[in-house]
Short mmCIF file of C-alpha atoms in Angstrom, two decimals:
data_model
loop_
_atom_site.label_atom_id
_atom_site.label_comp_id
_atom_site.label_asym_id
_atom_site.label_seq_id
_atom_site.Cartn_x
_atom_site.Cartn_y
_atom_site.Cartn_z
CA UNK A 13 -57.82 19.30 -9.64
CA UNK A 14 -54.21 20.34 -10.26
CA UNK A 15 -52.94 17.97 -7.79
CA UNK A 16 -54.72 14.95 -9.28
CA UNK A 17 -52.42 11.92 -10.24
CA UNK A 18 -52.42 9.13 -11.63
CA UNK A 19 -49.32 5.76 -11.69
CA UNK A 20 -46.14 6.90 -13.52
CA UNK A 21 -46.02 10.55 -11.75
CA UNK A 22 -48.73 11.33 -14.62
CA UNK A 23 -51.15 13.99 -14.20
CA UNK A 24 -54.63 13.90 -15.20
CA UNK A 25 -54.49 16.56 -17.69
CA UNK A 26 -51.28 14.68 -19.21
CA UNK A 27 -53.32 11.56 -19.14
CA UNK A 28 -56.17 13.12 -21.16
CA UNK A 29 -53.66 15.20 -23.62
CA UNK A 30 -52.08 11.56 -24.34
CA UNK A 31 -55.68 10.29 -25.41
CA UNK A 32 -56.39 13.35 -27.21
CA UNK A 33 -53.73 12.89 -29.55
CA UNK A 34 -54.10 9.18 -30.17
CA UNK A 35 -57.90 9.61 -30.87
CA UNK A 36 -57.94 11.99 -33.79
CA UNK A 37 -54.17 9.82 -34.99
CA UNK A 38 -56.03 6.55 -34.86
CA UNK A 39 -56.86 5.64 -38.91
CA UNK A 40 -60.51 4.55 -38.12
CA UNK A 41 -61.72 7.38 -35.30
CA UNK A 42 -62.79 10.15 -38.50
CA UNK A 43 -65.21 7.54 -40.19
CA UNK A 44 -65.91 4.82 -37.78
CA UNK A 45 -66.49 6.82 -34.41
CA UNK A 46 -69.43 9.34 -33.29
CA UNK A 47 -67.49 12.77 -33.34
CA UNK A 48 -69.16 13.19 -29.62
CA UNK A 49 -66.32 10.77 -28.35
CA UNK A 50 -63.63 13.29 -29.45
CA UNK A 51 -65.87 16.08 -28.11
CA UNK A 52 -66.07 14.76 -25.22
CA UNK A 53 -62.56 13.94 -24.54
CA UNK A 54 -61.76 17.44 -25.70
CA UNK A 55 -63.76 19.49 -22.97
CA UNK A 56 -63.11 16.80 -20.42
CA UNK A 57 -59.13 18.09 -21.06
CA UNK A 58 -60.13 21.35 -21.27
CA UNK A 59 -61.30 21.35 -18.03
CA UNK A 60 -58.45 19.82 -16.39
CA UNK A 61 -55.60 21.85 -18.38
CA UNK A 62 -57.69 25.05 -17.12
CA UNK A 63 -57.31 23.38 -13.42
CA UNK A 64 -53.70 22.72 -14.11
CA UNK A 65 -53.26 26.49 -15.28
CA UNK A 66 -55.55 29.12 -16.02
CA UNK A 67 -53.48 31.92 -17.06
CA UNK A 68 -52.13 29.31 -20.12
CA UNK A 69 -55.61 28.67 -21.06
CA UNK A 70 -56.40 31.99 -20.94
CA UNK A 71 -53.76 33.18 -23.18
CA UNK A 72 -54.67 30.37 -25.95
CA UNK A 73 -58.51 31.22 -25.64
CA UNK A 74 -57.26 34.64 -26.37
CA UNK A 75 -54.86 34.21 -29.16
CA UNK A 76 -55.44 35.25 -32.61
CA UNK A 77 -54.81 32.03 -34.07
CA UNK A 78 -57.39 30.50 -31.68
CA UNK A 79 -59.80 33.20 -32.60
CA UNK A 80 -58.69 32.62 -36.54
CA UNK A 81 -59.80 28.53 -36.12
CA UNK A 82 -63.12 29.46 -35.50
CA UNK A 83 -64.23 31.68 -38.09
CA UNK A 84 -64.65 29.00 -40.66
CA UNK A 85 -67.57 26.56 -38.42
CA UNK A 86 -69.39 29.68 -37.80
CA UNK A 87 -69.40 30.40 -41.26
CA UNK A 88 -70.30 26.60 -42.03
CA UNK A 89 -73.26 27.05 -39.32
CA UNK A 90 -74.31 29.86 -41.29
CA UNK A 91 -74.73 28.00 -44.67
CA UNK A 92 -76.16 24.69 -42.72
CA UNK A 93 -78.76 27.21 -41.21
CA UNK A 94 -79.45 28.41 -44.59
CA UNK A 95 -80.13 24.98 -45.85
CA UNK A 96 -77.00 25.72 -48.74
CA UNK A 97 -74.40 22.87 -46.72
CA UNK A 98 -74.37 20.37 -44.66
CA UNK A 99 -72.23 20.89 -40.97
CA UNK A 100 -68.78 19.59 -41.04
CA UNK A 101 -68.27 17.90 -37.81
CA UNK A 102 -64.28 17.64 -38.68
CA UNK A 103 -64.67 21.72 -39.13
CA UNK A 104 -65.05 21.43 -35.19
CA UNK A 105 -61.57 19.65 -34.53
CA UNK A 106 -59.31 22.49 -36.12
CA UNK A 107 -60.32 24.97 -32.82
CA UNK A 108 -59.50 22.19 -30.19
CA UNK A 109 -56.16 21.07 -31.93
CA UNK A 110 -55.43 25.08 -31.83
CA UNK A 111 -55.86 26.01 -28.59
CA UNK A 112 -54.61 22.13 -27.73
CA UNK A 113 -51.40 23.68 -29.26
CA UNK A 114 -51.52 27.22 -27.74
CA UNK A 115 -52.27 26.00 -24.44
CA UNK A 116 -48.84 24.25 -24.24
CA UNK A 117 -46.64 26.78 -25.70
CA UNK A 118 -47.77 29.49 -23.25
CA UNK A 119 -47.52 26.82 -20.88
CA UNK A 120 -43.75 26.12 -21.57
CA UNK A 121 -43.47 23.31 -19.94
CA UNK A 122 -41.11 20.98 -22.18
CA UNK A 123 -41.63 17.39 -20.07
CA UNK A 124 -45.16 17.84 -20.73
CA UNK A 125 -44.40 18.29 -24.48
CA UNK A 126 -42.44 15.53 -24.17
CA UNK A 127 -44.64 12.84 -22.92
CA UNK A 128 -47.11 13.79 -25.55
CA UNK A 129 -44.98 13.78 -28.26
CA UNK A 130 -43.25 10.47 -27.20
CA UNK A 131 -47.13 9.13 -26.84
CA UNK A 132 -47.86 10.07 -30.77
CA UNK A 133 -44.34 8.70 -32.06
CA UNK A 134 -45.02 5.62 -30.19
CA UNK A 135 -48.33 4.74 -31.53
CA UNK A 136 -46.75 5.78 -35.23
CA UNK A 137 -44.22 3.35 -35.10
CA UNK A 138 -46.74 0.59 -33.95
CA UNK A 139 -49.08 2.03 -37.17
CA UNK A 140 -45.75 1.66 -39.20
CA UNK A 141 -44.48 -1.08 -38.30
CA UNK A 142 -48.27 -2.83 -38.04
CA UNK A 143 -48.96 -1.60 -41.78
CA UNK A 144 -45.41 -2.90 -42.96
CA UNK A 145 -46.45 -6.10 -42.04
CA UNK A 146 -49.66 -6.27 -43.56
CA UNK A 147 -48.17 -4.68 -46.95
CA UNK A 148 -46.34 -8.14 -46.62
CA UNK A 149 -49.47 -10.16 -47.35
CA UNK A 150 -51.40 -7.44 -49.23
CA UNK A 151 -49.30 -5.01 -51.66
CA UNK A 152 -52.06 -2.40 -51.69
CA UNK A 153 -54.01 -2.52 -48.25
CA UNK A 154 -52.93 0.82 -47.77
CA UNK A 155 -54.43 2.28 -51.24
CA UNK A 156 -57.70 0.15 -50.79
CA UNK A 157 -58.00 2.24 -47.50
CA UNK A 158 -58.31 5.30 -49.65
CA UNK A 159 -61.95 3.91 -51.12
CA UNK A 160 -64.83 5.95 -49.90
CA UNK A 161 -66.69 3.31 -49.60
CA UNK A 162 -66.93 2.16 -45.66
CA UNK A 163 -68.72 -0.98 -45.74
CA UNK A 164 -66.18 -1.81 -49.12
CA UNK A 165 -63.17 -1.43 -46.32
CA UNK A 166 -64.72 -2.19 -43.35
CA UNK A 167 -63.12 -5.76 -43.11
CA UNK A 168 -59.24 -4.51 -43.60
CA UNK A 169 -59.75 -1.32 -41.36
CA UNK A 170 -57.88 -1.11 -37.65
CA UNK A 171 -56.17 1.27 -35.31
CA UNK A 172 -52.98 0.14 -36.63
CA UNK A 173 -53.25 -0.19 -40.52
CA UNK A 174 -52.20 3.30 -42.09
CA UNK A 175 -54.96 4.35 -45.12
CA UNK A 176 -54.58 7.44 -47.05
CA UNK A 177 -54.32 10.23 -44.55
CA UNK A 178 -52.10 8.47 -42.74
CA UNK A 179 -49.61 7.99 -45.37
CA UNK A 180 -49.90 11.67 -45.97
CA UNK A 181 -49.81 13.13 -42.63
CA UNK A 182 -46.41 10.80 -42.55
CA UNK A 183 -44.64 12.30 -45.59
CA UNK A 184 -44.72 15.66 -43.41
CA UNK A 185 -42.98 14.10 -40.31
CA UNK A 186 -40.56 12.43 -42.49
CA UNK A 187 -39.81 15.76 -44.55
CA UNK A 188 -39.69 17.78 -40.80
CA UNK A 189 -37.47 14.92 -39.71
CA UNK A 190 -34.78 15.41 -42.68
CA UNK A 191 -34.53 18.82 -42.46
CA UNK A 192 -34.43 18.98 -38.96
CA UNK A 193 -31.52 16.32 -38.50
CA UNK A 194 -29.28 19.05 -41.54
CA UNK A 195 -29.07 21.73 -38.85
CA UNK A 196 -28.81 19.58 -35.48
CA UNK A 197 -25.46 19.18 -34.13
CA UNK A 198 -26.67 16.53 -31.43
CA UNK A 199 -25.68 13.01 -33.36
CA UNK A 200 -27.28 11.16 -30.22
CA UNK A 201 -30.75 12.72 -31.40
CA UNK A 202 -30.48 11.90 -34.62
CA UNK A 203 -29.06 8.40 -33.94
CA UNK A 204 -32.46 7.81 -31.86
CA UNK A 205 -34.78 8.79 -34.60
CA UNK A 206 -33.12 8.36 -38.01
CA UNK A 207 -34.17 4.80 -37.61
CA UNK A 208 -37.47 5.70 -37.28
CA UNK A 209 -37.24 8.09 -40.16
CA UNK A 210 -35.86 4.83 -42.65
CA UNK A 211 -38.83 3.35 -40.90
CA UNK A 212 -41.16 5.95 -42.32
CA UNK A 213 -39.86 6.07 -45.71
CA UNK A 214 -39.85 2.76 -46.44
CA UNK A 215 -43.75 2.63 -45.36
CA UNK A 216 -44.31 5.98 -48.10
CA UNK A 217 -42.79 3.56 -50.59
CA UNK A 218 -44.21 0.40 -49.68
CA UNK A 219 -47.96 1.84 -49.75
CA UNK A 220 -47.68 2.80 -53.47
CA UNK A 221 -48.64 6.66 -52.65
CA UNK A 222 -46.98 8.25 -55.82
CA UNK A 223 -48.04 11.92 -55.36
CA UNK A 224 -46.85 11.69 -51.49
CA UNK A 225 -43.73 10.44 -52.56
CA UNK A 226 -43.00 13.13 -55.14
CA UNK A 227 -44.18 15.66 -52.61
CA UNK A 228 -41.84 14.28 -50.13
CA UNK A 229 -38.84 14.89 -52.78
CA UNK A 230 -39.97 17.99 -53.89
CA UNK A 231 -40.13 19.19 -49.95
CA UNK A 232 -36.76 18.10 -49.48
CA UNK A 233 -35.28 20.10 -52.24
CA UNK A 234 -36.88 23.18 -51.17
CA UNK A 235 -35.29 22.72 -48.02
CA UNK A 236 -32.48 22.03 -49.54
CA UNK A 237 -32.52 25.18 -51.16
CA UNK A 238 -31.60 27.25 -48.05
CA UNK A 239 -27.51 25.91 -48.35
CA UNK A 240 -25.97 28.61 -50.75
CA UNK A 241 -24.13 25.58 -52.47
CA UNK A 242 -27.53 23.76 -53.05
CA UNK A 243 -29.11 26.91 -54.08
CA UNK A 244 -26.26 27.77 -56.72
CA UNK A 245 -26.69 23.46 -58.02
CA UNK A 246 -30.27 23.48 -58.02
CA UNK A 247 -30.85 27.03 -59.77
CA UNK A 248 -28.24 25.45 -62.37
CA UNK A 249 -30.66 22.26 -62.70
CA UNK A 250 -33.67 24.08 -63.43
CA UNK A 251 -32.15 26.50 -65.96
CA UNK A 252 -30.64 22.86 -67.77
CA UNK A 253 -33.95 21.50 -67.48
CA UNK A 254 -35.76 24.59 -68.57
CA UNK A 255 -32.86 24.33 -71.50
CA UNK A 256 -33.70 20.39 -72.54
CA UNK A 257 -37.42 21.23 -72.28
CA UNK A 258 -36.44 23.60 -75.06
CA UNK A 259 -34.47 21.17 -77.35
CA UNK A 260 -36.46 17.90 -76.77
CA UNK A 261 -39.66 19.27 -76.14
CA UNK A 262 -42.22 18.19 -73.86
CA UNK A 263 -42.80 14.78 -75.52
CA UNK A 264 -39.05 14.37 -75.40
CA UNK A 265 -39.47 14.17 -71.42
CA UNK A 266 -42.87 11.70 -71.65
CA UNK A 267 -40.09 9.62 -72.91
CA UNK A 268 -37.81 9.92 -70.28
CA UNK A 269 -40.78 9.34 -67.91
CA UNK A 270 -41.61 6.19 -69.58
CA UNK A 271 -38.06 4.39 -69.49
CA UNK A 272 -37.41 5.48 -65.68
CA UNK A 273 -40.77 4.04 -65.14
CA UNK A 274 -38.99 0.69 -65.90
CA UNK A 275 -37.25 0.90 -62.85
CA UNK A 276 -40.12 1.88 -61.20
CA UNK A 277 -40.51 -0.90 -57.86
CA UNK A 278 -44.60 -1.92 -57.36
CA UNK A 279 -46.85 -1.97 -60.07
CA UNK A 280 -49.17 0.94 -58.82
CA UNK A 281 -45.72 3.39 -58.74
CA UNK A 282 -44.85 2.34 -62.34
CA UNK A 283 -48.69 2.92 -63.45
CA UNK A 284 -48.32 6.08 -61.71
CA UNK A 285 -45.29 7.24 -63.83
CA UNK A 286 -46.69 5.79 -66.90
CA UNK A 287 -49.96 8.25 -66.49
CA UNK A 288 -47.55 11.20 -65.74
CA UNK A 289 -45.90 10.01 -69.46
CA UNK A 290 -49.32 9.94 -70.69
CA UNK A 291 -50.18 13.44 -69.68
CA UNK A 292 -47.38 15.14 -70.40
CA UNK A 293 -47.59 13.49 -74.33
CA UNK A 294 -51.19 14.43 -74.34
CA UNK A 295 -51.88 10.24 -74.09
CA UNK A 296 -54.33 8.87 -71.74
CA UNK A 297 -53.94 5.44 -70.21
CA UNK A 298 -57.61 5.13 -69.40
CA UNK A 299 -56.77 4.41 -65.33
CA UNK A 300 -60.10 5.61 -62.92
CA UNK A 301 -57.29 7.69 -60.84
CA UNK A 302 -55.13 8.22 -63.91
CA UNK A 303 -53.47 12.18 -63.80
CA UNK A 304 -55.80 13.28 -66.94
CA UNK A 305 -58.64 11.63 -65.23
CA UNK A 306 -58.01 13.66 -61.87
CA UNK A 307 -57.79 17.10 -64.15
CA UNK A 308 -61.39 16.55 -65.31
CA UNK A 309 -62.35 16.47 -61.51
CA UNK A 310 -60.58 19.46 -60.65
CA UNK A 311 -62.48 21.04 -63.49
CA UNK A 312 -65.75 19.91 -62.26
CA UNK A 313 -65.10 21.74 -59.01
CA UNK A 314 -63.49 24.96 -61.02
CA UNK A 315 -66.47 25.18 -63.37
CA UNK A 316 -69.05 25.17 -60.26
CA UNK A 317 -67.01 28.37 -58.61
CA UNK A 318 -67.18 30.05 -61.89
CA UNK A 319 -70.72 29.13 -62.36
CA UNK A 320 -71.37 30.24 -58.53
CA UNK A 321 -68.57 32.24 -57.85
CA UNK A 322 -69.97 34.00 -54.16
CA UNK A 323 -71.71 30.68 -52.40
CA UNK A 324 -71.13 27.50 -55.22
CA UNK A 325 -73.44 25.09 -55.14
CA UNK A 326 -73.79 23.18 -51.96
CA UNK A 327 -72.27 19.50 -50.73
CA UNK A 328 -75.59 17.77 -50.77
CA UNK A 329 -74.87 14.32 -51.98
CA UNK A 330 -76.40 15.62 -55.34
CA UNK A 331 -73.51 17.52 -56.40
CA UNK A 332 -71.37 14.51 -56.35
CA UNK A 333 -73.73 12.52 -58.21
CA UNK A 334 -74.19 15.14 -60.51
CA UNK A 335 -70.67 15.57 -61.58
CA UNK A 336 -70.76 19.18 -60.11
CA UNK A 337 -67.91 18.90 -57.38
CA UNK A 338 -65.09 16.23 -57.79
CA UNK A 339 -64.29 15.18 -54.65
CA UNK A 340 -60.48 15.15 -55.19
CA UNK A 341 -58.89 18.79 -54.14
CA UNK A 342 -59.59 20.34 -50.90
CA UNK A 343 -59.03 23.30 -51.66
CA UNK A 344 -60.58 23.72 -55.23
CA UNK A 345 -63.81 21.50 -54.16
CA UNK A 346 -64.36 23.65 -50.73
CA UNK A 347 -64.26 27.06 -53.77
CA UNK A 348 -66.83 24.87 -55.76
CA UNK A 349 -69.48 23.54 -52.81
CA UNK A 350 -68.76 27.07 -50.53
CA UNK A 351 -67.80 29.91 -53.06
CA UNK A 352 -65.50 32.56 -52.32
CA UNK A 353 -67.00 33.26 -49.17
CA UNK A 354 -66.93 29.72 -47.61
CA UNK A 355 -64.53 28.23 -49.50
CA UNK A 356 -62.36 31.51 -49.20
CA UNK A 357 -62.39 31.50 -45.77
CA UNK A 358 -61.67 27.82 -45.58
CA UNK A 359 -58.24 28.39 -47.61
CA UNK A 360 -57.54 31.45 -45.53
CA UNK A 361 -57.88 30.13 -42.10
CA UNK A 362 -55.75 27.19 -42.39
CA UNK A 363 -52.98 28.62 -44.12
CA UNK A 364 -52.90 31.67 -41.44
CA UNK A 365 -52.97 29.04 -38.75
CA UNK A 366 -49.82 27.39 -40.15
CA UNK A 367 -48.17 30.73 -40.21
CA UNK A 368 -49.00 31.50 -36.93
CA UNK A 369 -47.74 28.22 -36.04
CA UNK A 370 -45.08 28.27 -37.86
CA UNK A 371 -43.74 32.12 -36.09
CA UNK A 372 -44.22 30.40 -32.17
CA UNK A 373 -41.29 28.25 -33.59
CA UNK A 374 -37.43 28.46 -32.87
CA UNK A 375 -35.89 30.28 -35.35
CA UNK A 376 -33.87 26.69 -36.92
CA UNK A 377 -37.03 25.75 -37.39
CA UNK A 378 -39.06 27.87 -39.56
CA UNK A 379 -38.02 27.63 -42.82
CA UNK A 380 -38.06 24.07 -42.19
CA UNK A 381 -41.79 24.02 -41.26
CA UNK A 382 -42.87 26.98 -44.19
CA UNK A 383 -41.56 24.67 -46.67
CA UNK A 384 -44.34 21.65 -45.00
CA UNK A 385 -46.60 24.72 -45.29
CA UNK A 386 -46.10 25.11 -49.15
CA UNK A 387 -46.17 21.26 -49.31
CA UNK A 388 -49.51 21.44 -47.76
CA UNK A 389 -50.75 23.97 -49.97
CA UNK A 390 -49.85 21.92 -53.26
CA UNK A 391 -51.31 18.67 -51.34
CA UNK A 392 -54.72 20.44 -50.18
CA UNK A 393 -54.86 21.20 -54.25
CA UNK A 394 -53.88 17.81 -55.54
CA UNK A 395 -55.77 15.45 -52.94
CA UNK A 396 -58.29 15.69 -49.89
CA UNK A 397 -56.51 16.83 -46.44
CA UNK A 398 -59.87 17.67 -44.26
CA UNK A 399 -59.02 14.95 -41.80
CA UNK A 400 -57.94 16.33 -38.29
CA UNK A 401 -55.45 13.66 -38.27
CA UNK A 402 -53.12 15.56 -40.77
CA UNK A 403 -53.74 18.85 -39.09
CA UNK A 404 -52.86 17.27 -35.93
CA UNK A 405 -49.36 16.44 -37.58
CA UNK A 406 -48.87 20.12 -39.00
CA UNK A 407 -50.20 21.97 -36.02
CA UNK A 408 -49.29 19.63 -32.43
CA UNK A 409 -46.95 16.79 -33.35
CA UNK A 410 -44.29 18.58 -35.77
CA UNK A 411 -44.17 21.67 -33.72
CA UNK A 412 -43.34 19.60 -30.38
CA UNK A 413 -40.41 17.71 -32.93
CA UNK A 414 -39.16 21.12 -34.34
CA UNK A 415 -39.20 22.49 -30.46
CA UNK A 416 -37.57 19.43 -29.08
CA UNK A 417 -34.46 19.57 -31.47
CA UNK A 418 -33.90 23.32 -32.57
CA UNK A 419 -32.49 23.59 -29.15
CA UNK A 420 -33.55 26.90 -28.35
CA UNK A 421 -36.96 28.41 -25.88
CA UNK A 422 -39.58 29.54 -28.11
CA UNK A 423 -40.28 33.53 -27.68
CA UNK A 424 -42.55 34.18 -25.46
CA UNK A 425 -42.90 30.59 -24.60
CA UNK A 426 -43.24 29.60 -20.74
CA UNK A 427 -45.26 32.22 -19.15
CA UNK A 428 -47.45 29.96 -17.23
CA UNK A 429 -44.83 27.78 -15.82
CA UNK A 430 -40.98 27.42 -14.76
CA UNK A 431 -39.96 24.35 -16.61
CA UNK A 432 -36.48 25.36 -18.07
CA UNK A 433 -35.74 23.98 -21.27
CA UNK A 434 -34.35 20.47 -21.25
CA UNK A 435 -31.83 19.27 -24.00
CA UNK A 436 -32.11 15.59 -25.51
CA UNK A 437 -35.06 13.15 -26.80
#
């Protein structure tokens, strides 16, 4: 099975990894698609990256991490057998895109990285560039993507037009991508994909995201934080900021937020900065998604936990309808519907998967990708980030980027095979 091949010197394991990847990235394959196709494809490369090599496989069944991904479906199993939840079938994805991950990186071998990597940058860029072209026509295809509503979408929808969690899942590769290219000496890597990164932040800007931009800025300074010189500037900034807080007061900065928001390019960026004006002067602008308006839902979520602190009150549909979960934090809605027990565990696992992720990494490259950790933290709080798609960014596509550019072999990396290290893109 090892010895299978297919054109282009590709084997089939390769073949199926490349699939893999573009299956959970493609925008309609969460919502559109049985989950049985992805399960499917998942086991059938299972079964050929065992063929390929066994003692990789092994170590990734046997990793902690691995072991960590699967504590939360069991406990989701448990509450759907009780009759208290409903089964996530996305719940399912986070132990295949784990042991996806630790598979390769016991595996060590860096073209096979490669090809995958190259595969998921290549169908970004045609999402990008796709999207780009139908902001042209339509200035907010990419929000109207966010509507829960499937049949109210179902006519703008495609492989290739980024929604929500795409836009997202991007502001992480973009924020890896600038720190990354701060501490790489190679100028003929960063001349290859600093076009793609303009690429990338044009699209965040273009699809009228406001919280994804602001997280995007806020990720950058953090990482900027690790120069001495930046860290000397920016503690300066905050303690003048934390000093004209103090003589204009917090209305005196709704102000400030309101003239900026004159410069403000698209109309749903300057309502955006308007809202954040209206909640910092205790205002309300009356917008459905307004930042007051998405406070109430976090309450909703936060009053459920305290109401059921150990299991919360369920996801059936009537907890929606009821005004008893939110629907707008991941992390405060899974505390709501699951308790501290389920929604504990939820919070737990993924952030000690990130960790875990995050140590397997070159040493450039750590802080880089614990400041996307924090970033994903504050997201999962803000907004929804359940989709595989966006874990697939923080726990396969990222890490490959990081490896490929840090410049160093990951310890205890390789094991499986002999592929040395190769420098370049």
């Amino acid at each position: 099975m090892n010895r299978i091949r297919v054109k282009m010197n590709c084997s089939m394991q390769e073949l199926v990894s490349c699939i893999f990847i573009i299956w959970i990235c493609n925008p309609i394959s969460h919502e559109y698609y049985h989950p049985i196709y992805i399960f499917a494809i998942a086991v059938i490369w299972g079964i050929f990256a065992y063929g390929e090599s066994k003692s990789s496989m092994g170590k990734a069944l046997g990793s902690k991490i691995f072991w960590a991904s699967l504590i939360y479906p069991i406990i989701i199993f448990l509450y759907t057998a009780a009759g208290h939840a409903q089964f996530e079938k996305s719940s399912l994805g986070v132990p295949f895109l784990v042991l996806f991950y630790m598979y390769f990186w016991n595996k060590g071998n860096l073209r096979q990285e490669k090809m995958i990597f190259c595969t998921a940058m290549l169908y970004i860029l045609m999402i990008s560039i796709y999207t780009l072209i139908q902001l042209r026509s339509n200035h907010y295809i990419a929000r109207m993507l966010a509507n829960g509503d499937q049949m109210a979408k179902a006519e703008i929808v495609s492989p290739f037009t980024a929604g929500y969690h795409e836009i997202y899942s991007y502001i992480f590769l973009a924020m890896i991508m600038i720190g990354t290219f701060s501490v790489i000496k190679r100028r003929a890597c960063r001349s290859v994909y600093i076009p793609v990164l303009a690429l990338l932040l044009l699209l965040l800007i273009k699809a009228q995201y406001t919280i994804a931009v602001l997280l995007l800025i806020f990720g950058v300074f953090l990482m900027a934080f690790k120069n001495r010189t930046v860290l000397f500037f920016g503690g300066f900034a905050i303690a003048f900021i934390i000093l004209l807080t103090g003589l204009i007061g917090i209305d005196g900065w709704s102000e400030i937020v309101y003239y900026v928001s004159n410069f403000i390019p698209g109309d749903v960026l300057r309502i955006r900065f308007i809202q954040i004006g209206d909640l910092l002067s205790g205002g309300n602008s009356g917008g459905v998604n307004g930042a007051i308006t998405r406070f109430d839902l976090y309450k909703m979520s936060w009053d459920s936990l305290m109401k059921y602190p150990l299991f919360g009150v369920g996801d059936k549909m009537e907890v929606f309808t009821d005004n008893l979960i939110g629907g707008h934090s991941t992390f405060i809605d899974r505390l709501g519907q699951y308790g501290i027990l389920g929604g504990g565990v939820y919070i737990v696992t993924r952030i000690y998967i990130l960790l875990k992720v995050c140590k397997t990494l070159p040493e450039e490259g750590r802080y880089i990708y614990g400041v996307s950790v924090v970033i994903y933290a504050i997201l999962s709080i803000l907004n929804t980030t359940n989709r595989n798609s966006l874990l697939m960014m923080m726990i396969v596509i990222i890490p490959f980027f990081i490896e490929r550019f840090c410049g160093k072999r990951r310890i205890g990396a390789g094991r499986g095979d002999n592929d040395s290290f190769k420098d370049g893109i």
